[in-house]
mmCIF file of N, CA, C and O in Angstrom:
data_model
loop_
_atom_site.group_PDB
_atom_site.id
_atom_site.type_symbol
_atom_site.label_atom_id
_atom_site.label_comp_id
_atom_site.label_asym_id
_atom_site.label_seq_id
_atom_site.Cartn_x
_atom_site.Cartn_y
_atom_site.Cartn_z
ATOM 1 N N UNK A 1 -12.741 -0.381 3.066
ATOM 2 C CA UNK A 1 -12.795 0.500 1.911
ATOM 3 C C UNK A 1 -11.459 0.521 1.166
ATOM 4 O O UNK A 1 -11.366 0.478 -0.061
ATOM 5 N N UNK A 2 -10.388 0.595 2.059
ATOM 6 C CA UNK A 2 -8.981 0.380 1.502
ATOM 7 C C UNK A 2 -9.007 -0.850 0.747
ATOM 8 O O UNK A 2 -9.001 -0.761 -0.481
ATOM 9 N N UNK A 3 -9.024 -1.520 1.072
ATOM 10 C CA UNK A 3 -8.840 -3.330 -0.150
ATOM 11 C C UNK A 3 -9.888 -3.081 -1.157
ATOM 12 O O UNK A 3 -9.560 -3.207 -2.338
ATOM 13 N N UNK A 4 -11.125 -2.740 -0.863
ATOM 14 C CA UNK A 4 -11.761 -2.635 -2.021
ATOM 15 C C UNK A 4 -11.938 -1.069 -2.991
ATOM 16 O O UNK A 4 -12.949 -0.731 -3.607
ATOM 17 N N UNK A 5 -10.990 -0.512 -2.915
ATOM 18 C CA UNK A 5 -10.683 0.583 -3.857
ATOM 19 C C UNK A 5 -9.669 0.053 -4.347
ATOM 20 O O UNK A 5 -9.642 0.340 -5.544
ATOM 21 N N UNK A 6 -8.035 -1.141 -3.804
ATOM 22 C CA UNK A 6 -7.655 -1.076 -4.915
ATOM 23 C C UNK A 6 -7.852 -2.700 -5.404
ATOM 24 O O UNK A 6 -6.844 -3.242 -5.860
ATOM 25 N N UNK A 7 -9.083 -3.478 -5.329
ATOM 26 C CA UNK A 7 -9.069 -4.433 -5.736
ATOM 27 C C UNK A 7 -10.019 -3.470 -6.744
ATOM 28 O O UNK A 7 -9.726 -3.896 -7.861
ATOM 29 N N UNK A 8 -11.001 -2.397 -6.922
ATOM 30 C CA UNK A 8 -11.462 -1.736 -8.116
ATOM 31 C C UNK A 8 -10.538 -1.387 -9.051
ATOM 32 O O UNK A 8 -10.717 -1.669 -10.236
ATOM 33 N N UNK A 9 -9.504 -0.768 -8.639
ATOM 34 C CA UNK A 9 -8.856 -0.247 -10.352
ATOM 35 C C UNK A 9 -7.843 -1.994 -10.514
ATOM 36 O O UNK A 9 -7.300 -2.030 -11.618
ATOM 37 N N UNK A 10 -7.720 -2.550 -10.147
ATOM 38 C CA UNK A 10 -6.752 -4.313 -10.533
ATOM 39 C C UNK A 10 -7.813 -5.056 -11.184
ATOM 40 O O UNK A 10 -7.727 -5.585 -12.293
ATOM 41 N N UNK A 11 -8.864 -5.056 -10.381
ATOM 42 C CA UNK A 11 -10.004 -5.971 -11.053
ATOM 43 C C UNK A 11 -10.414 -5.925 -12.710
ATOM 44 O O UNK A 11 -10.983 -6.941 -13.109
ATOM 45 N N UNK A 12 -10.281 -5.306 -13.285
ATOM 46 C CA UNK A 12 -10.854 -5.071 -14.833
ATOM 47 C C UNK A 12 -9.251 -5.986 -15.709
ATOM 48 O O UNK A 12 -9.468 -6.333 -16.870
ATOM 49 N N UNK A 13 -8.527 -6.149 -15.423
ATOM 50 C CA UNK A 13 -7.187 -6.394 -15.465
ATOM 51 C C UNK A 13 -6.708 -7.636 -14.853
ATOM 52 O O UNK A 13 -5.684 -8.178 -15.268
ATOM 53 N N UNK A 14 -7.168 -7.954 -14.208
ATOM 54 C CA UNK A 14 -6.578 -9.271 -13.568
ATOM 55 C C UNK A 14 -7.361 -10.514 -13.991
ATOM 56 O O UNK A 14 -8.570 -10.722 -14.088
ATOM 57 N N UNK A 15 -6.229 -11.315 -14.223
ATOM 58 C CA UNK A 15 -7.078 -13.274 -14.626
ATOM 59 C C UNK A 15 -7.342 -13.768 -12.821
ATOM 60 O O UNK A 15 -7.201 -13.243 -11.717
ATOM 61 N N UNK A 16 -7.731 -14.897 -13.303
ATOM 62 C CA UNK A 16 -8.070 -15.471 -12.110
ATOM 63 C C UNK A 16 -6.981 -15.598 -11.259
ATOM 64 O O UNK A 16 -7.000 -15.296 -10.065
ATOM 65 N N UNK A 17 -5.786 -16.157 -12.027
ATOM 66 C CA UNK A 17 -4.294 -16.615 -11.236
ATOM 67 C C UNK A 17 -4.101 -15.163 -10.698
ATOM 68 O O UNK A 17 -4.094 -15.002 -9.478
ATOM 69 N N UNK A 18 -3.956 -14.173 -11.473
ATOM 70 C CA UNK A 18 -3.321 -13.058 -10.395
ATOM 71 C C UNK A 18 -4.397 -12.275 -9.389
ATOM 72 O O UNK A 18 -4.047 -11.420 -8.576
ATOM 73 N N UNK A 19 -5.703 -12.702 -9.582
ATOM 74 C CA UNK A 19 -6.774 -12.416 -8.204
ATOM 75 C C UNK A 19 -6.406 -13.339 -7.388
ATOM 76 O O UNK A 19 -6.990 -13.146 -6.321
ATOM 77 N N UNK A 20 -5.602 -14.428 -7.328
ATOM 78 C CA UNK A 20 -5.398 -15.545 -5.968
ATOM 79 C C UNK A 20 -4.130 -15.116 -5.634
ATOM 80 O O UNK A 20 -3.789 -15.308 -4.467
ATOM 81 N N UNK A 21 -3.105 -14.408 -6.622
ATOM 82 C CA UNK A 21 -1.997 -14.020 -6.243
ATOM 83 C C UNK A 21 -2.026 -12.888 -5.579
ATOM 84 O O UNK A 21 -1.413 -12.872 -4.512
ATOM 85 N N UNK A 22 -2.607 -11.870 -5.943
ATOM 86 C CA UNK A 22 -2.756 -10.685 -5.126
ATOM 87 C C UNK A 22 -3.354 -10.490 -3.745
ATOM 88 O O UNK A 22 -3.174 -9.723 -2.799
ATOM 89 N N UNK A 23 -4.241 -11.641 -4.075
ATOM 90 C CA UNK A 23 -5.565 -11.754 -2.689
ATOM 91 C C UNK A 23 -4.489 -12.271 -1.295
ATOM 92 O O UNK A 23 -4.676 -11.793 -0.176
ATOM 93 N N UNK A 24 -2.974 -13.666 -1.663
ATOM 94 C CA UNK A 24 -2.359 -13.947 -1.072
ATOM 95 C C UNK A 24 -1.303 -12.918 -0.538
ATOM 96 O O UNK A 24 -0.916 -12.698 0.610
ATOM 97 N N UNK A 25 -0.932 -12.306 -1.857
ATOM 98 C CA UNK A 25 0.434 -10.641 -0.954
ATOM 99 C C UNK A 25 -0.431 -9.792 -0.179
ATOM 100 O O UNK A 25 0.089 -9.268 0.806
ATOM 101 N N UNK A 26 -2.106 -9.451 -0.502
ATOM 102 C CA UNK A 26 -2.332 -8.533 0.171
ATOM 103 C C UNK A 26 -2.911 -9.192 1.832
ATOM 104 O O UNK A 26 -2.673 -8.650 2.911
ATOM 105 N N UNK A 27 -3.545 -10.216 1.667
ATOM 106 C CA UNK A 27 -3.499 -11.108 3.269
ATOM 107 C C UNK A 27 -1.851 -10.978 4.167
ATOM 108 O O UNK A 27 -1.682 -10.657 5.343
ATOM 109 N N UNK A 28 -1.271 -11.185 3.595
ATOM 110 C CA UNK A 28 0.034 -11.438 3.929
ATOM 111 C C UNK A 28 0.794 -9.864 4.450
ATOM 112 O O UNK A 28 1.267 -9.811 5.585
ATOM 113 N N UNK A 29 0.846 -8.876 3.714
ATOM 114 C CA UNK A 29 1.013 -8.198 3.777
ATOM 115 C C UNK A 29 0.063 -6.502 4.931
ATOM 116 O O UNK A 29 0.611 -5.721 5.709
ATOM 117 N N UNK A 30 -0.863 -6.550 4.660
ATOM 118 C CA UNK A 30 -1.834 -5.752 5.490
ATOM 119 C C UNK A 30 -1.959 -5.858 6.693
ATOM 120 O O UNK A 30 -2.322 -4.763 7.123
ATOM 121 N N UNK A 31 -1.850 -6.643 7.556
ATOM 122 C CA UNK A 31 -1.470 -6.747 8.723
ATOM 123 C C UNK A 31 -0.397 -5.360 9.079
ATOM 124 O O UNK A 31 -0.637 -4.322 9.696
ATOM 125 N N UNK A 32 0.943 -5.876 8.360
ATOM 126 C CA UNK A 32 2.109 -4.906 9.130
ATOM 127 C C UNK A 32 1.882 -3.354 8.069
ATOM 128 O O UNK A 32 2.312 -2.327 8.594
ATOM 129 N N UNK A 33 1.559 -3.280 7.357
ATOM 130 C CA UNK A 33 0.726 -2.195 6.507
ATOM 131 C C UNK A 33 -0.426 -1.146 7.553
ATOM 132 O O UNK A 33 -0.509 0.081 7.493
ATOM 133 N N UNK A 34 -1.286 -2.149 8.541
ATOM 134 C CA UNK A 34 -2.036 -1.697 9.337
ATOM 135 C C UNK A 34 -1.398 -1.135 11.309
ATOM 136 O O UNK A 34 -1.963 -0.370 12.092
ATOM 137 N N UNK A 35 -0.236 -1.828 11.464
ATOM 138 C CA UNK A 35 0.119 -1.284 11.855
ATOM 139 C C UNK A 35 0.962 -0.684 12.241
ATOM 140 O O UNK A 35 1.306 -0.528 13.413
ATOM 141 N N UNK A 36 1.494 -0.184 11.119
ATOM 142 C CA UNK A 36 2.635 0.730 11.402
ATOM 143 C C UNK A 36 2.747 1.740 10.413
ATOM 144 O O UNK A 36 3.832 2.250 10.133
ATOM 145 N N UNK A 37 1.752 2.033 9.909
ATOM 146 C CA UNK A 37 1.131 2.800 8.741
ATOM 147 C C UNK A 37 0.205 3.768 9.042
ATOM 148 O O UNK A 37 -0.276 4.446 8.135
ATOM 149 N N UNK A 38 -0.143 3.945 10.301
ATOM 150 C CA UNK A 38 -1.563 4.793 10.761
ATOM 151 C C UNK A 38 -1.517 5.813 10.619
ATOM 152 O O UNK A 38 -2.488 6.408 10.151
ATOM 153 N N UNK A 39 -0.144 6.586 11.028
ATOM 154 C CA UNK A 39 0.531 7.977 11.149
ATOM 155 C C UNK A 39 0.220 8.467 10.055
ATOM 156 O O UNK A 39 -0.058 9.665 10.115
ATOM 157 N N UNK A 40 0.127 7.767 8.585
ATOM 158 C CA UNK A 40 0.524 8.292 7.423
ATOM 159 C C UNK A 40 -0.937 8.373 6.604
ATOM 160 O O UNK A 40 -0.988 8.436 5.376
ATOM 161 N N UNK A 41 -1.971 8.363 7.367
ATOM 162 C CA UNK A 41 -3.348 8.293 6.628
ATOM 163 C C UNK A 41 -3.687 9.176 5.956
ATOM 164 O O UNK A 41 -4.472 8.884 5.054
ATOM 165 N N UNK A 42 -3.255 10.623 6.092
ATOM 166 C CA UNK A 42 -3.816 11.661 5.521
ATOM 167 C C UNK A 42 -3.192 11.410 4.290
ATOM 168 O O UNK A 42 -3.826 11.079 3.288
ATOM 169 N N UNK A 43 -1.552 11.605 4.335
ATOM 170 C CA UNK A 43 -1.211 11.161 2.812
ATOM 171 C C UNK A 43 -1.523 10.093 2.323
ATOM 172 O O UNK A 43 -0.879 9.897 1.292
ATOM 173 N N UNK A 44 -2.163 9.346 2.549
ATOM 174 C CA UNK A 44 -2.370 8.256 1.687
ATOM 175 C C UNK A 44 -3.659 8.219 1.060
ATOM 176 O O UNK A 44 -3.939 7.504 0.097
ATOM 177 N N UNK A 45 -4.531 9.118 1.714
ATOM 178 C CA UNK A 45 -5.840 9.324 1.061
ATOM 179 C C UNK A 45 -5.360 10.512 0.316
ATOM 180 O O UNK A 45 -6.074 10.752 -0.658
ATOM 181 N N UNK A 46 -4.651 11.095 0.431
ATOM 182 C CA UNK A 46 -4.318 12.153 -0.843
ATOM 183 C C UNK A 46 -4.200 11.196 -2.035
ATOM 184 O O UNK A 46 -4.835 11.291 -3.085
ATOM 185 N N UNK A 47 -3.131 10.091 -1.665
ATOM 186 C CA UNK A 47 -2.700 9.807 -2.768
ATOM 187 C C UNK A 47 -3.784 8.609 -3.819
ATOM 188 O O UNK A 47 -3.767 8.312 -5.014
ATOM 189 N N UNK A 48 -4.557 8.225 -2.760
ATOM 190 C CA UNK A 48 -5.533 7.669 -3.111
ATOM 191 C C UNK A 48 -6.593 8.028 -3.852
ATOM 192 O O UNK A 48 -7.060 7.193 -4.627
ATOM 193 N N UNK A 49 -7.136 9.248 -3.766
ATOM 194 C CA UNK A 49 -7.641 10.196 -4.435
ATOM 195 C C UNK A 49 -6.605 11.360 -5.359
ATOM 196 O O UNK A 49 -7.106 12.437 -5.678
ATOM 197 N N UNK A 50 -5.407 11.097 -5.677
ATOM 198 C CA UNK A 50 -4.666 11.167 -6.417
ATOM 199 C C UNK A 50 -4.447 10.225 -7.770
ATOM 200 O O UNK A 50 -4.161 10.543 -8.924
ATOM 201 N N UNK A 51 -4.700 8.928 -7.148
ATOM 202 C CA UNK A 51 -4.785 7.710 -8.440
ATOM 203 C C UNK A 51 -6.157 7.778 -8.656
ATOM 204 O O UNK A 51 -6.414 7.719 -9.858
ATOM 205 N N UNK A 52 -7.058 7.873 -7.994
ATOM 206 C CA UNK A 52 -8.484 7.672 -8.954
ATOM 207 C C UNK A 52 -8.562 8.560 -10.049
ATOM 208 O O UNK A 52 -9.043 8.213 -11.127
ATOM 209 N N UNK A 53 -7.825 10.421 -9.684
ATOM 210 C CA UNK A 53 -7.764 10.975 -10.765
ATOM 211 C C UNK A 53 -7.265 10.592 -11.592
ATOM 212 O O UNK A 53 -7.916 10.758 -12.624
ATOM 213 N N UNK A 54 -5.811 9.821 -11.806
ATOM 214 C CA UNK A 54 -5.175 9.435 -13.104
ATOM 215 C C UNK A 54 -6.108 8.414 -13.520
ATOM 216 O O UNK A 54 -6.419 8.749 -14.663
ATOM 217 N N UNK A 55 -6.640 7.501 -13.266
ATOM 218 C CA UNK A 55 -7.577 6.695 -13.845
ATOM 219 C C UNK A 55 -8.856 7.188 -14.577
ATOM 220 O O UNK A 55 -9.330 6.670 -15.588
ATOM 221 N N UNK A 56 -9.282 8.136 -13.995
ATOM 222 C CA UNK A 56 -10.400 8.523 -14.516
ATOM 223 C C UNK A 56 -9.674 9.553 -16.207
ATOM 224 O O UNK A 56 -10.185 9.510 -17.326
ATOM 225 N N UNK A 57 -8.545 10.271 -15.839
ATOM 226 C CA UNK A 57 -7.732 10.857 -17.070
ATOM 227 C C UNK A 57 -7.389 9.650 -17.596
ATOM 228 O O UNK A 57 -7.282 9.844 -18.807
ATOM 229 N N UNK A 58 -7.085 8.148 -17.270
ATOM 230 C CA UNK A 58 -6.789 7.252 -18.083
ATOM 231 C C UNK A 58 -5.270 7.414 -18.403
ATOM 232 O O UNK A 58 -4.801 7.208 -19.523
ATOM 233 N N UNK A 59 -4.716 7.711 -17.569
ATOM 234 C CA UNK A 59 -3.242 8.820 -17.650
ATOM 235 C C UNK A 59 -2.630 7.313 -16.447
ATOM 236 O O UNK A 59 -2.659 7.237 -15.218
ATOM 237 N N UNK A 60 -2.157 6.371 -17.444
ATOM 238 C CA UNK A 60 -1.282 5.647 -16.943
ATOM 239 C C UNK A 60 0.130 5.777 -16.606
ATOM 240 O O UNK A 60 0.488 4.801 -15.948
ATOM 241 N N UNK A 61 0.749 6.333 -16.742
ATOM 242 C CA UNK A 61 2.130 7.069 -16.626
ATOM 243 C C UNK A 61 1.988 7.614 -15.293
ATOM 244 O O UNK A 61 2.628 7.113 -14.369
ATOM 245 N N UNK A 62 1.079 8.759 -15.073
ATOM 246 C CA UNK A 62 0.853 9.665 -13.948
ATOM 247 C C UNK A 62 0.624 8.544 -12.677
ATOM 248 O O UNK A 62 1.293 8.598 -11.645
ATOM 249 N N UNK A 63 -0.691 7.269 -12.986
ATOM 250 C CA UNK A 63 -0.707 7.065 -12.161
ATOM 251 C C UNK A 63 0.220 5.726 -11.657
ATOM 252 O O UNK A 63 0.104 5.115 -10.595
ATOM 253 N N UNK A 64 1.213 5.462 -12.808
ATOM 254 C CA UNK A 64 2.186 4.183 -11.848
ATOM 255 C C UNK A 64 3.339 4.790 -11.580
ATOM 256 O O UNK A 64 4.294 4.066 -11.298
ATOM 257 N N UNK A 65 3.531 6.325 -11.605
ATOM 258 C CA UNK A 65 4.457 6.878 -10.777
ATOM 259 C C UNK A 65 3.854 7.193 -9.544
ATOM 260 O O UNK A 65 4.364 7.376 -8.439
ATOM 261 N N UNK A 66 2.466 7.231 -9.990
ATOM 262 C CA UNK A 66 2.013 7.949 -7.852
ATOM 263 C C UNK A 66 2.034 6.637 -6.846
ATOM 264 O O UNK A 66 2.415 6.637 -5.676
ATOM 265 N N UNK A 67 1.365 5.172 -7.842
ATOM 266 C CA UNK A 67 1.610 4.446 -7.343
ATOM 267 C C UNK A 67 3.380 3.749 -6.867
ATOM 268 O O UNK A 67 3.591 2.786 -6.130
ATOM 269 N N UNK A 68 4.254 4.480 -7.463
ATOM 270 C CA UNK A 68 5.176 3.763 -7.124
ATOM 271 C C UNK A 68 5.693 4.467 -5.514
ATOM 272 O O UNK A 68 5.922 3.965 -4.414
ATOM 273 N N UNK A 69 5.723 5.761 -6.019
ATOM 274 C CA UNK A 69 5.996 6.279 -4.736
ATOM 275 C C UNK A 69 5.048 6.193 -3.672
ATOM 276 O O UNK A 69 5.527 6.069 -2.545
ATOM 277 N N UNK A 70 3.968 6.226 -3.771
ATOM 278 C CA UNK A 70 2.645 5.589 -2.378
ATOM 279 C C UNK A 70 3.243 4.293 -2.067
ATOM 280 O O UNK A 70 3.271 4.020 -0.867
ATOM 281 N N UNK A 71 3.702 3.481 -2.832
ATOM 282 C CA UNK A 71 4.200 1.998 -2.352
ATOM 283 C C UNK A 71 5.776 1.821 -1.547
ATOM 284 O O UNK A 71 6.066 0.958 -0.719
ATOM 285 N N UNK A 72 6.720 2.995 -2.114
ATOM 286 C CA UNK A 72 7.579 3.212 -1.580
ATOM 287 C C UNK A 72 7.598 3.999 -0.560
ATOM 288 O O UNK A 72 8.747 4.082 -0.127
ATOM 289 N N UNK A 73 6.640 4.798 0.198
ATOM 290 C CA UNK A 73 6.272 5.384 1.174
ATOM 291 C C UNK A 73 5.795 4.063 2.211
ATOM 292 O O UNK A 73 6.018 3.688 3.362
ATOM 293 N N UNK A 74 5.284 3.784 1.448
ATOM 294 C CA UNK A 74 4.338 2.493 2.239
ATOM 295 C C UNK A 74 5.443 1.455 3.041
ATOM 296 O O UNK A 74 5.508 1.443 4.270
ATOM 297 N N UNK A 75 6.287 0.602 2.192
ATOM 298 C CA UNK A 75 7.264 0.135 2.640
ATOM 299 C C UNK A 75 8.443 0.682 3.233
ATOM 300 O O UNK A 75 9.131 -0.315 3.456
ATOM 301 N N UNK A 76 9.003 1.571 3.572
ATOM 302 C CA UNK A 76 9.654 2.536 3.759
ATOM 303 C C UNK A 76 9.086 2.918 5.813
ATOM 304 O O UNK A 76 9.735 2.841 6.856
ATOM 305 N N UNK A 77 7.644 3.303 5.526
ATOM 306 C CA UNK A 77 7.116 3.349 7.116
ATOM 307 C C UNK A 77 7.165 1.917 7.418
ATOM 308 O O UNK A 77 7.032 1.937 8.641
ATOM 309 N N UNK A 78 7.247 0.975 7.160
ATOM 310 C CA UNK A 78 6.805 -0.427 7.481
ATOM 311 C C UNK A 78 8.410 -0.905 8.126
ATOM 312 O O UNK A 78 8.612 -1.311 9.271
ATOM 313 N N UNK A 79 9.303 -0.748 7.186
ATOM 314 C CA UNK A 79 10.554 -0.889 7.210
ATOM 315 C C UNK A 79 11.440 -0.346 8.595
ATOM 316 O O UNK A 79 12.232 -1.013 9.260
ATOM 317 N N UNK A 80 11.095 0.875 8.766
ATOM 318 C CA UNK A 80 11.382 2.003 9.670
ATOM 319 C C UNK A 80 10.354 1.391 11.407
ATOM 320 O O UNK A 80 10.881 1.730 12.467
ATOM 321 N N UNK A 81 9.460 0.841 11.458
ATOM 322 C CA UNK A 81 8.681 -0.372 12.546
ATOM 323 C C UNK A 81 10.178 -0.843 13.042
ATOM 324 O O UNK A 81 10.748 -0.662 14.118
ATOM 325 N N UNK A 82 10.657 -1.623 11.655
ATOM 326 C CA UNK A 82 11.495 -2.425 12.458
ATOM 327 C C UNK A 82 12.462 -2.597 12.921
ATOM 328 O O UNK A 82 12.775 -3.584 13.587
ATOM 329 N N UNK A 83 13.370 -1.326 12.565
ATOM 330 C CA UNK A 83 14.550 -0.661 13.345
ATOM 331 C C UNK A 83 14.159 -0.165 14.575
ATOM 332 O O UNK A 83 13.221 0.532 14.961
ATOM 333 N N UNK A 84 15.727 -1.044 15.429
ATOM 334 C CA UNK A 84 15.647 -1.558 16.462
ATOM 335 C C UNK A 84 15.788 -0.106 17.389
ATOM 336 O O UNK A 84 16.647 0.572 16.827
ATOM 337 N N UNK A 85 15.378 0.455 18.331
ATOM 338 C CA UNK A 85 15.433 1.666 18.891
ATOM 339 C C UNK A 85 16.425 1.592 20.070
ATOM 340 O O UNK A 85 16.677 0.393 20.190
ATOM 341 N N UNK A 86 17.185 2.367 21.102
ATOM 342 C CA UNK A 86 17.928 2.421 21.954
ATOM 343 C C UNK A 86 17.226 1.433 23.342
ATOM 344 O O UNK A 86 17.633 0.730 24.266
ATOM 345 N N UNK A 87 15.973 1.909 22.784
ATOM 346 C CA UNK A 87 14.895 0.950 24.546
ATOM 347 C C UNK A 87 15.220 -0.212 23.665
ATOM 348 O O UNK A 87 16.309 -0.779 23.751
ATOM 349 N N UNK A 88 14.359 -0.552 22.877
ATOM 350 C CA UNK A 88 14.648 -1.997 22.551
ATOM 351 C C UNK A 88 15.618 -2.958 22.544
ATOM 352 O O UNK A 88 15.454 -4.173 22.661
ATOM 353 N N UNK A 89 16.837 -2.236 22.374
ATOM 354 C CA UNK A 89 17.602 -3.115 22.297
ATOM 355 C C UNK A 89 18.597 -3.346 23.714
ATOM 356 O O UNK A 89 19.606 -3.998 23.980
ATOM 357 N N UNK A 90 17.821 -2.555 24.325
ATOM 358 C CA UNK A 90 18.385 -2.411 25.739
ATOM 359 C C UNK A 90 17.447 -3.543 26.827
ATOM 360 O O UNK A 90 18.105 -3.993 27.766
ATOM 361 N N UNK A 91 16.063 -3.969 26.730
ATOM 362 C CA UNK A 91 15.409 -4.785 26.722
ATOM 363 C C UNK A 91 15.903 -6.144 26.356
ATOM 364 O O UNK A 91 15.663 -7.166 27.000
ATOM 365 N N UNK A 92 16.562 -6.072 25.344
ATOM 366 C CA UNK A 92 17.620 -7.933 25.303
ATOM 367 C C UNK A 92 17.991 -8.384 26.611
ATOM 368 O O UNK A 92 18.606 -9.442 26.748
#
C-alpha cells in the first residue's frame, strides 16, 4: 500500500524516464527504509494522510514541505541504523 500511494500522487506527473528512475531509487532504497523505519509508523501514516490532504486542497507548498520533512525524518531514522553503538563496536 506504501509504494502504491506514492507511486499515485508521482504518477499523473511522471514521463516514462522518471517512472524507471524512481522505480530504480525506490527498489534500491526500501529495503533499509523497511528496516529501520518500523518504530516510526504511526508518524508516517499521519503524515501520509497529511499529504493526501494537501493534494486533495491542491496546496502544493503545504504539501512539499510535509514531504520534505517526512523524507528528512525518513533518512535521518535510516542514518541513525548506522551509527555504530558501544556493543558493536566492541564486537570488532
Amino acid at each position: 500500500h506504501h509504494r502504491d500511494f506514492h507511486w499515485a500522487l508521482l504518477a499523473p506527473g511522471a514521463t516514462a524516464w522518471v517512472e524507471r528512475v524512481l522505480d530504480q531509487i525506490w527498489l534500491a532504497s526500501q529495503r533499509y527504509v523497511r528496516l529501520f523505519v518500523s518504530e516510526t509508523v504511526d508518524e508516517a501514516m499521519r503524515d501520509h494522510r497529511a499529504l493526501l490532504g494537501y493534494c486533495e486542497l491542491r496546496d502544493a507548498e503545504g504539501a512539499a514541505e510535509l514531504l520534505r520533512r517526512h523524507l528528512d525524518r525518513t533518512e535521518l531514522a535510516v542514518r541513525q541504523a548506522f551509527v555504530p553503538t558501544p556493543e558493536s563496536e566492541s564486537e570488532r
